[in-house]
CSV table of C-alpha atoms in Angstrom, one decimal:
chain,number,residue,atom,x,y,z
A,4,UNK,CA,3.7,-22.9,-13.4
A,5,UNK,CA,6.5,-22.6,-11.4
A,6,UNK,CA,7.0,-20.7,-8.0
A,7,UNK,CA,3.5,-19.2,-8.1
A,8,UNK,CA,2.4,-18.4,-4.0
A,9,UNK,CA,-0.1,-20.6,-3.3
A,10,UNK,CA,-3.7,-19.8,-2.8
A,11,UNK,CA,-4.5,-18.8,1.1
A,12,UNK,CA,-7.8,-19.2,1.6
A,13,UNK,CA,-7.8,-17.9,5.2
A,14,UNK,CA,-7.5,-14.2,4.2
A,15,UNK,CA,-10.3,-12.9,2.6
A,16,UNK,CA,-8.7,-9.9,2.5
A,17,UNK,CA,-6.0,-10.8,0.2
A,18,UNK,CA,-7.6,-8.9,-3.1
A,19,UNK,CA,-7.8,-6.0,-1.5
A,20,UNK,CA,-10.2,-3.7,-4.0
A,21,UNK,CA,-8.2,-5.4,-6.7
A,22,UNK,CA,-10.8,-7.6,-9.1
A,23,UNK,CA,-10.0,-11.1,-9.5
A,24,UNK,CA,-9.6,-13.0,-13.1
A,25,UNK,CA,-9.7,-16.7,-13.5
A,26,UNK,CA,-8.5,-18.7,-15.9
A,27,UNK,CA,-10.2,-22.2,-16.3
A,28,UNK,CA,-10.1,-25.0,-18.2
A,29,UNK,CA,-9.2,-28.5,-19.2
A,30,UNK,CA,-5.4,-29.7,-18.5
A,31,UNK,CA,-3.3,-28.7,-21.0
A,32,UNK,CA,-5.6,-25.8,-23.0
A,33,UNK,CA,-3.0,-23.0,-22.6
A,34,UNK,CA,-4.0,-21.1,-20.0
A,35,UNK,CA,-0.7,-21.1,-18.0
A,36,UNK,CA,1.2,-20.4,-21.6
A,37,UNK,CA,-1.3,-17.5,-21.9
A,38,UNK,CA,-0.7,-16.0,-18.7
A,39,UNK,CA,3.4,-15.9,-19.2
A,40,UNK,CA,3.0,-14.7,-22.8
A,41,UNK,CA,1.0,-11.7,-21.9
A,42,UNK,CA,2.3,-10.7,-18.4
A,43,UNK,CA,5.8,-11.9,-18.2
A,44,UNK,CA,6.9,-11.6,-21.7
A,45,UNK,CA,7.9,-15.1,-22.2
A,46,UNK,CA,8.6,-16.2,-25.7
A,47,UNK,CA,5.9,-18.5,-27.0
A,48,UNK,CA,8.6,-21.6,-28.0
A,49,UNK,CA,9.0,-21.3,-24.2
A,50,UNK,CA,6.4,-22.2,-23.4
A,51,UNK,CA,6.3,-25.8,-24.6
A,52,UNK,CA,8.6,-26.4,-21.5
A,53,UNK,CA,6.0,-24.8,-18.7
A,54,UNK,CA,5.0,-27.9,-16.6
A,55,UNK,CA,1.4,-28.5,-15.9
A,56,UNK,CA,-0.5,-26.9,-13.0
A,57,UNK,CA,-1.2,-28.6,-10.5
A,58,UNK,CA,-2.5,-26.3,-8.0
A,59,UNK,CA,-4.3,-22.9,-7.5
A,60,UNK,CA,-1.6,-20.1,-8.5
A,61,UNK,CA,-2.8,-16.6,-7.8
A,62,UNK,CA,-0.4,-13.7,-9.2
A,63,UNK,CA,-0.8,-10.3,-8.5
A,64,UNK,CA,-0.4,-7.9,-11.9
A,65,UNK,CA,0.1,-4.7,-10.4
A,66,UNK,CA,3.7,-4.0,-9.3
A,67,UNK,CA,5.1,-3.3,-13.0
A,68,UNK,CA,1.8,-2.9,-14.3
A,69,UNK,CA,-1.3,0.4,-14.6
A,70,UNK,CA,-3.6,-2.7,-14.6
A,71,UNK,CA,-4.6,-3.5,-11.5
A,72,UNK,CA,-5.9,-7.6,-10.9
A,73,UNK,CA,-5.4,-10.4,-9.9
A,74,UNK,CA,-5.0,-13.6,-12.3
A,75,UNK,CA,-6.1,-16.8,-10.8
A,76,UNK,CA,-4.8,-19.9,-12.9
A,77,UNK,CA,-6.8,-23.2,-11.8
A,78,UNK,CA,-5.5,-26.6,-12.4
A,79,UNK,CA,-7.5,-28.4,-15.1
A,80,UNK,CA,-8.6,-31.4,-12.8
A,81,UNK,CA,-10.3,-29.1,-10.1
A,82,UNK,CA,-13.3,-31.0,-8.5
A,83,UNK,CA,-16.2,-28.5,-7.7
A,84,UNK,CA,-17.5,-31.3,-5.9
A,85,UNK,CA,-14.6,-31.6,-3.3
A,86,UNK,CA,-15.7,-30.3,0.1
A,87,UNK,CA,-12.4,-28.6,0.5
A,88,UNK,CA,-12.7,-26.5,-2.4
A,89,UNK,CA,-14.8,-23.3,-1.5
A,90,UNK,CA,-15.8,-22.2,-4.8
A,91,UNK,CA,-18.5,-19.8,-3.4
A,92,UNK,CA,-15.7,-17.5,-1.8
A,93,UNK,CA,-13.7,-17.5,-5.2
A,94,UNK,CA,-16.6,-16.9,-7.2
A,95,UNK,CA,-18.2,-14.1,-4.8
A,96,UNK,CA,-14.9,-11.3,-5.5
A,97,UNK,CA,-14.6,-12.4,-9.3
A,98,UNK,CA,-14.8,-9.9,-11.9
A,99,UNK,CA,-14.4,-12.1,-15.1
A,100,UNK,CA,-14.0,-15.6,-15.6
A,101,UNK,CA,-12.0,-17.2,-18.9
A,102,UNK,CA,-12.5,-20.4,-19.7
A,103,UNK,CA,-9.7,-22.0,-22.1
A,104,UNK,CA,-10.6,-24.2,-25.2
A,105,UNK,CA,-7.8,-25.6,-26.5
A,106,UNK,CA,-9.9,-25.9,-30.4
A,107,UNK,CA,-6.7,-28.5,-31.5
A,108,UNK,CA,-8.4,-31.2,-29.0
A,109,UNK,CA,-12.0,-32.9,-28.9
A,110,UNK,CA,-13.7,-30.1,-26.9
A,111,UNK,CA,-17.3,-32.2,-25.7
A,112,UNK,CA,-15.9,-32.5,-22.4
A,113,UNK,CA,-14.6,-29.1,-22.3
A,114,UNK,CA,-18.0,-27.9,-23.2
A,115,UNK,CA,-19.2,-29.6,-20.2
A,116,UNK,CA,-16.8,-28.5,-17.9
A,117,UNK,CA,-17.8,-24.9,-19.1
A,118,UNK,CA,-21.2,-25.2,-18.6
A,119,UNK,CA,-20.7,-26.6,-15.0
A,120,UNK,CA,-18.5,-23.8,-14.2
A,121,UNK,CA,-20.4,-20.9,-15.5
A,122,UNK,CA,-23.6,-22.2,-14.0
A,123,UNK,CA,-22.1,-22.8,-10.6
A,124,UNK,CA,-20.0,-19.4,-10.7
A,125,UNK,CA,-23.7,-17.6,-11.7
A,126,UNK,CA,-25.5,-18.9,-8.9
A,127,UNK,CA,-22.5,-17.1,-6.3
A,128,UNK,CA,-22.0,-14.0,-8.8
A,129,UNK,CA,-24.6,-12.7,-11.5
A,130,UNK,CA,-21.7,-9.8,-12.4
A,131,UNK,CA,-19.1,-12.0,-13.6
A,132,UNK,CA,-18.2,-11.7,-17.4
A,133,UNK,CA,-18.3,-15.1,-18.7
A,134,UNK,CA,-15.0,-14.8,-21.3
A,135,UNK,CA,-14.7,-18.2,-23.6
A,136,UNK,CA,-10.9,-18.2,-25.0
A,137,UNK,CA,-11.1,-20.6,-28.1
A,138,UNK,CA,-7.7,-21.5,-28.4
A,139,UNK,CA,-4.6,-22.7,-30.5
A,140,UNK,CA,-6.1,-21.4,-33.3
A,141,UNK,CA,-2.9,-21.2,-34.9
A,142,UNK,CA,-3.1,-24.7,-36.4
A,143,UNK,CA,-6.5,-23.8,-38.3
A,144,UNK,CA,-7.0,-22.7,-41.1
A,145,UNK,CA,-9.0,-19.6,-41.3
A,146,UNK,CA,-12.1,-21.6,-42.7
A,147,UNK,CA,-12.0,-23.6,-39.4
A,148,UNK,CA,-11.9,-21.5,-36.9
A,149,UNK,CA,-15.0,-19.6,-38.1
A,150,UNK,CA,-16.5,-23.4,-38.1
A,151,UNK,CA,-15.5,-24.1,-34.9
A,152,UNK,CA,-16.0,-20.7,-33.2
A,153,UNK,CA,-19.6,-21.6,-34.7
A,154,UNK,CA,-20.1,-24.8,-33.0
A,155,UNK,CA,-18.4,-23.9,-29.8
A,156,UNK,CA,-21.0,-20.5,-29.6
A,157,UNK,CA,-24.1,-22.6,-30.5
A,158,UNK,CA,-23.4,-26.0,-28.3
A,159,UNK,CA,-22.5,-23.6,-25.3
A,160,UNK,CA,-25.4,-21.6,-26.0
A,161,UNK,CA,-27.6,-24.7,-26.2
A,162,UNK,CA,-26.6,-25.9,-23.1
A,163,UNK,CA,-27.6,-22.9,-21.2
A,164,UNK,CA,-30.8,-22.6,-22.7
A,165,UNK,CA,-31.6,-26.4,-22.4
A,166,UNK,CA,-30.7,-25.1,-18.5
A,167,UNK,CA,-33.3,-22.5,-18.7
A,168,UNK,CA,-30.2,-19.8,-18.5
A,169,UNK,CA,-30.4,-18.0,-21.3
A,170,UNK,CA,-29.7,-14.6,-19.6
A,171,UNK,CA,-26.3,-15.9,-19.2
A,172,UNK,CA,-24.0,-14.1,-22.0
A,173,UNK,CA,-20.7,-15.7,-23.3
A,174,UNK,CA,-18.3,-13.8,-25.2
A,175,UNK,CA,-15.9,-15.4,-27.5
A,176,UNK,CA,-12.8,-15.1,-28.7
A,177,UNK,CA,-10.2,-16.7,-31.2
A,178,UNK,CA,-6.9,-16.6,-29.9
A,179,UNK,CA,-3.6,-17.9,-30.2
A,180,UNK,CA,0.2,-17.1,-28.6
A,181,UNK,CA,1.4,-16.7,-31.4
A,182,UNK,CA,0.1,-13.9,-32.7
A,183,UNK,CA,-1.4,-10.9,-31.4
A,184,UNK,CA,-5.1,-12.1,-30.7
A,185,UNK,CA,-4.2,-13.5,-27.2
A,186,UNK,CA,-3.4,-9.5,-26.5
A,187,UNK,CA,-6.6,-7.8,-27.9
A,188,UNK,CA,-8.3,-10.7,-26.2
A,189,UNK,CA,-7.4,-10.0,-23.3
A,190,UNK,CA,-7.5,-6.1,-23.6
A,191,UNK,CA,-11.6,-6.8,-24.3
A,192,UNK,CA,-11.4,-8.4,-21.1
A,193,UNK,CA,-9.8,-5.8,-18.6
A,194,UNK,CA,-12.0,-3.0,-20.7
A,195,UNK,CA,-15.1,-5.0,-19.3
A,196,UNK,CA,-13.7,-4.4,-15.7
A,197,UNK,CA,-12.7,-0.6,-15.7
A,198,UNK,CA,-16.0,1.4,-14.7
A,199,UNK,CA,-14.1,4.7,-16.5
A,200,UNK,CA,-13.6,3.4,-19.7
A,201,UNK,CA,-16.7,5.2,-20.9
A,202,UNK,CA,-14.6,8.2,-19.9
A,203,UNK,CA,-11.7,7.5,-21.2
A,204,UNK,CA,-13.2,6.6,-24.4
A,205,UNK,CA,-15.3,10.0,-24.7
A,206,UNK,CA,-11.4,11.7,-24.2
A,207,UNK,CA,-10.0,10.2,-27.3
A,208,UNK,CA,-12.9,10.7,-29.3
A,209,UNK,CA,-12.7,14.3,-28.9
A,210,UNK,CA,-8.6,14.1,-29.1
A,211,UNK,CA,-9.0,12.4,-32.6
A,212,UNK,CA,-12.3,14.5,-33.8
A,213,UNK,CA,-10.1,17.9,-33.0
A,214,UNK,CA,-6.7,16.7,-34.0
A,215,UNK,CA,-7.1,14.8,-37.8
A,216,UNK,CA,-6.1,11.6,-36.1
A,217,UNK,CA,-7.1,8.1,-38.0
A,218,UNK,CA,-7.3,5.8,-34.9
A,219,UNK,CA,-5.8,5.9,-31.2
A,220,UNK,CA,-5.2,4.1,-28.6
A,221,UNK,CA,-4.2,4.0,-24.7
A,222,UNK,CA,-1.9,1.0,-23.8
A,223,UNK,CA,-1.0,-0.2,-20.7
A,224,UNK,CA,2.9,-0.3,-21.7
A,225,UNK,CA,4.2,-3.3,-19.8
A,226,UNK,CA,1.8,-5.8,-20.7
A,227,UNK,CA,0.9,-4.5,-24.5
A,228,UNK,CA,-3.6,-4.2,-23.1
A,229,UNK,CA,-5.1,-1.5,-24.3
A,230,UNK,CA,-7.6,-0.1,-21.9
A,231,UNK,CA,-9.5,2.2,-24.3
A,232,UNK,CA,-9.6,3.4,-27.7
A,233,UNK,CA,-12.0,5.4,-29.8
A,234,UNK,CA,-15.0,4.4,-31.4
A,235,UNK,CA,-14.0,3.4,-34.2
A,236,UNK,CA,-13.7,0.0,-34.9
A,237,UNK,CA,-10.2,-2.1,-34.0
A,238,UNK,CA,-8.6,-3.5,-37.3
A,239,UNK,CA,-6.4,-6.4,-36.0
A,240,UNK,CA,-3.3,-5.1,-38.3
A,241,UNK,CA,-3.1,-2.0,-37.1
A,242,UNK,CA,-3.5,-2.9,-33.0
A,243,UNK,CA,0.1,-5.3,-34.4
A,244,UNK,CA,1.7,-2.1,-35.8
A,245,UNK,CA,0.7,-0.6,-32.2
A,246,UNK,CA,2.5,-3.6,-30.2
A,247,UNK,CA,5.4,-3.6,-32.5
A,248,UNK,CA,5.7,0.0,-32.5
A,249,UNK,CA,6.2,-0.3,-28.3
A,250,UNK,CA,8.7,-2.9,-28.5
A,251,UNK,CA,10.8,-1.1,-31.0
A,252,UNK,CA,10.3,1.5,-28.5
A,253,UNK,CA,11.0,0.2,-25.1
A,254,UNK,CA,13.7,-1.9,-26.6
A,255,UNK,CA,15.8,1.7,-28.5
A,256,UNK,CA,15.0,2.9,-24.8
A,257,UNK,CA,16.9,0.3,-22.6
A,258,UNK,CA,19.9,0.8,-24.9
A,259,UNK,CA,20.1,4.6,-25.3
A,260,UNK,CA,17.9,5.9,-23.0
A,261,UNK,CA,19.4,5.7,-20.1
A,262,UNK,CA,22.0,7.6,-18.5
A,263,UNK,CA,25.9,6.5,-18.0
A,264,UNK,CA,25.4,5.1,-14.4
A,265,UNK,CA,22.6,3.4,-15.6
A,266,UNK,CA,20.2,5.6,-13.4
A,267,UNK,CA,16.7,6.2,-14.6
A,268,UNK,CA,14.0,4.2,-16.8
A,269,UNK,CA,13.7,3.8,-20.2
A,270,UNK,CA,10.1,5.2,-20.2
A,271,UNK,CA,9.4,8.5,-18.7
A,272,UNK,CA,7.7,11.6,-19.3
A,273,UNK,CA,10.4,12.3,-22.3
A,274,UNK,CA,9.1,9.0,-24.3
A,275,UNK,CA,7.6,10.2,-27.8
A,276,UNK,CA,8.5,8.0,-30.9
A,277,UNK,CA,7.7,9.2,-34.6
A,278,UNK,CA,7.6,6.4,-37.3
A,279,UNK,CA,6.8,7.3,-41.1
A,280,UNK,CA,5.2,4.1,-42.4
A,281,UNK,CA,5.5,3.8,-46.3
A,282,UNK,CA,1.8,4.2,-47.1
A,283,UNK,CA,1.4,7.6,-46.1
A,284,UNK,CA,0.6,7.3,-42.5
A,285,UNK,CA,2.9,8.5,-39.1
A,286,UNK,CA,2.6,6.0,-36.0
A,287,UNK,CA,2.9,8.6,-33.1
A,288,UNK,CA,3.7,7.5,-29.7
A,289,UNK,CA,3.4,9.7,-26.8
A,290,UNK,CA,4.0,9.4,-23.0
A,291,UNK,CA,0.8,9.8,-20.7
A,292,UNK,CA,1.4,8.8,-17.2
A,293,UNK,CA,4.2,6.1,-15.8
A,294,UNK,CA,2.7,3.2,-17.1
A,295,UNK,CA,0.4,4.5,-20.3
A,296,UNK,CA,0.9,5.3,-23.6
A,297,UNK,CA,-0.8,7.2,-26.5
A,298,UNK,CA,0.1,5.5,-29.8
A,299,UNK,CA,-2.0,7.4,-32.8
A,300,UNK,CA,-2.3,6.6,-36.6
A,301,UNK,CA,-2.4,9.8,-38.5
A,302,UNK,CA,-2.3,11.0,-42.0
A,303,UNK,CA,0.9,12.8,-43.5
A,304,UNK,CA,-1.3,15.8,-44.4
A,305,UNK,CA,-2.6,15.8,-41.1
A,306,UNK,CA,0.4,15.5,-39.6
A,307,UNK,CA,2.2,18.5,-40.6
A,308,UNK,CA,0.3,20.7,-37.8
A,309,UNK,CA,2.1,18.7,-35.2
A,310,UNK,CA,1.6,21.4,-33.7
A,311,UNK,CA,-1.8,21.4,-32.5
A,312,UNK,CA,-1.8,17.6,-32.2
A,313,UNK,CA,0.5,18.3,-29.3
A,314,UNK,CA,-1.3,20.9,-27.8
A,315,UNK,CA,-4.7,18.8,-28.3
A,316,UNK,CA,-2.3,15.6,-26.5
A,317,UNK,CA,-1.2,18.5,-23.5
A,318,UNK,CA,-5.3,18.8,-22.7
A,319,UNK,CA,-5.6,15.0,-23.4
A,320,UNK,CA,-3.4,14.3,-20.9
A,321,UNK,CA,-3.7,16.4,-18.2
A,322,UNK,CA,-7.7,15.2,-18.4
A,323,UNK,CA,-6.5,11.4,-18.3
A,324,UNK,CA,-4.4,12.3,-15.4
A,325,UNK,CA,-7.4,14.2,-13.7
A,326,UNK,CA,-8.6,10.8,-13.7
A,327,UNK,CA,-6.2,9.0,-12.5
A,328,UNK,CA,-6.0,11.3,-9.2
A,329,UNK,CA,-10.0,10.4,-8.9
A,330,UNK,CA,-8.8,6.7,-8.9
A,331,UNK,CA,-6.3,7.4,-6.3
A,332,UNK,CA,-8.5,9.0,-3.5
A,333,UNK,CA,-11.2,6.2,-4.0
A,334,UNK,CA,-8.3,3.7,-3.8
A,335,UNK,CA,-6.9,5.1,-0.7
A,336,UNK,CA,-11.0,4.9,1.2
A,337,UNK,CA,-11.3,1.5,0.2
A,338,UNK,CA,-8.2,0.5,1.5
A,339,UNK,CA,-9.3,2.2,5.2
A,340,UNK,CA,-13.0,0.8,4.8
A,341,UNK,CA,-11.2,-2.7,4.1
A,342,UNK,CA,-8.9,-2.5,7.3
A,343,UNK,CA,-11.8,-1.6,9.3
A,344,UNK,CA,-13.7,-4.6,8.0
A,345,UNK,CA,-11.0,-6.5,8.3
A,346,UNK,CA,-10.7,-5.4,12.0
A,347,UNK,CA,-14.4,-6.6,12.9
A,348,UNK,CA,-14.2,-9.5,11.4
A,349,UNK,CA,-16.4,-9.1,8.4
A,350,UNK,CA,-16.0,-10.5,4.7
A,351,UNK,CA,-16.7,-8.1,1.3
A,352,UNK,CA,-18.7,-8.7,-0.6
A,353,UNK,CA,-19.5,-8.1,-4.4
A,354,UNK,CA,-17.2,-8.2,-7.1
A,355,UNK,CA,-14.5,-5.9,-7.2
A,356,UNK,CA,-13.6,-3.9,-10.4
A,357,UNK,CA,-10.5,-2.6,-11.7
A,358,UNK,CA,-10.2,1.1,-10.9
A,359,UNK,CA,-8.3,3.6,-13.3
């Protein structure tokens, strides 16, 4: 991994109201590769070089990022059983847990060192969201991975029941670095942790209903999540176009978009993009706050009144933004209730969650 800071364990302070999300599993799964892919833009051939963790790395993604958590990355060989390792402070500020299946390998003992880990982490925290990353899917053919998606949901399964913990729900998901499914994986899994997105998702419902719009949705710009889109469902192919359409984007932006001197950033309030796709329908990217964008799919036809979709995106986003300075305020009281805590000596409690 790197330079990663090392874990402190002394301040329980460190995570702030920021929720915590682990990656777990055997040695060599992928979940360093993961982490670099999705949050440091690191091309996936790189990552064949990325030496193996050997120690707790905890990265902050917040500094060039809406999306406010922390990512824990665990070595594989962690011992649960080693007095030194205090699993029940970890567990007790978690917000999701994702445990890595590398679905190339023999995966009995992974199994086994999921159940132990989501058994232990319930006991401590009966609010984490137990994520299962079945990955390297890459090298499978499509027939495969439904087979082993299978068997990995039903032994897993099994073993919790056999355990008499059946309440315990595992969500899985088929991913790979190499495509786009590591990305809407992961966007599932931040959704999970924003107590607005109910919100947020109401918004673009009525944006669409009002404005003739196919499908939209609201991307966290740096890392390529999206935190909410309507309620229609998510067709893999067109959350790509979406991705693509941002690079193409961000990329036209470094070049020209900045001034002489260099001053400025390639993404402000000014972004909008408009791309014609040969099948009759306009990608539409729009600017909503520093670190958000609206990308839309829309028809030709519909698109001609441009007009009101941009006065139906004005209301849009002067609601999301309404939000946003909702997030700030409770932000701000946490931080004082956490310094006052933090000045008698006490420890918080309860899992954090991210807040938009």
């Amino acid at each position: 991994m790197g330079n990663c800071p090392v874990l402190d364990f002394s301040d329980p302070f460190s995570t702030e109201v920021k929720p915590r999300i682990l990656l777990m599993g055997l040695r060599r799964s992928g979940k360093s590769s993961i982490q670099k892919v999705v949050f440091h833009k690191m091309s996936p051939n790189e990552t064949l070089f990325l030496e193996s963790t050997n120690k707790i790395c905890r990265e902050d993604v917040s500094n060039s990022s809406f999306v406010n958590f922390q990512i824990w990355d665990f070595p594989g060989q962690i011992d649960f059983f080693d007095p030194t390792f205090d699993y029940e402070m970890i567990f007790r500020g978690t917000g999701a847990l994702i445990f890595v299946i590398d679905s190339q390998d023999d995966y009995m003992e992974a199994l086994a060192r999921l159940h132990l880990t989501v058994t232990r982490a319930y006991k401590v925290n009966t609010d984490i969201n137990f994520e299962v990353f079945i990955h390297k899917v890459d090298g499978l053919s499509d027939d495969h991975k439904i087979e082993t998606q299978r068997d990995i949901h039903q032994r897993a399964n099994d073993d919790l029941a056999d355990a008499g913990l059946e309440k315990i729900h595992l969500s899985f998901y088929l991913t790979s670095i190499y495509d786009h499914s590591i990305f809407e994986a992961f966007s599932k899994v931040v959704q999970k942790l924003i107590p607005q997105l109910p919100t947020l998702e109401n918004l673009l419902n009525i944006f669409i209903s009002n404005s003739g719009i196919e499908k939209a949705f609201l991307f966290d710009v740096v890392s390529k999540i999206y935190i909410a889109t309507d309620s229609t469902p998510v067709d893999m192919q067109t959350y790509e176009l979406c991705c693509d359409m941002i690079d193409v984007v961000i990329d036209i932006s470094c070049i020209y978009g900045l001034k002489e001197d260099g001053a400025g950033t390639p993404y402000d309030k000014e972004s909008t993009a408009i791309i014609k796709l040969n099948n009759t329908t306009v990608l539409y990217l729009k600017e909503v706050t520093k670190f958000l964008a609206l990308v839309c799919f829309v028809r030709e036809e519909s698109f001609e009144r441009k007009g009101l979709i941009d006065y139906n995106f004005h209301c849009f986003r002067k609601a999301i933004h309404e939000v946003f300075e909702v997030r700030m305020k409770v932000v701000k009281s946490r931080k004082v209730q956490n310094r006052l805590q933090k000045k008698k000596g006490a420890t918080p409690n309860g899992t954090p969650r991210v807040l938009l």
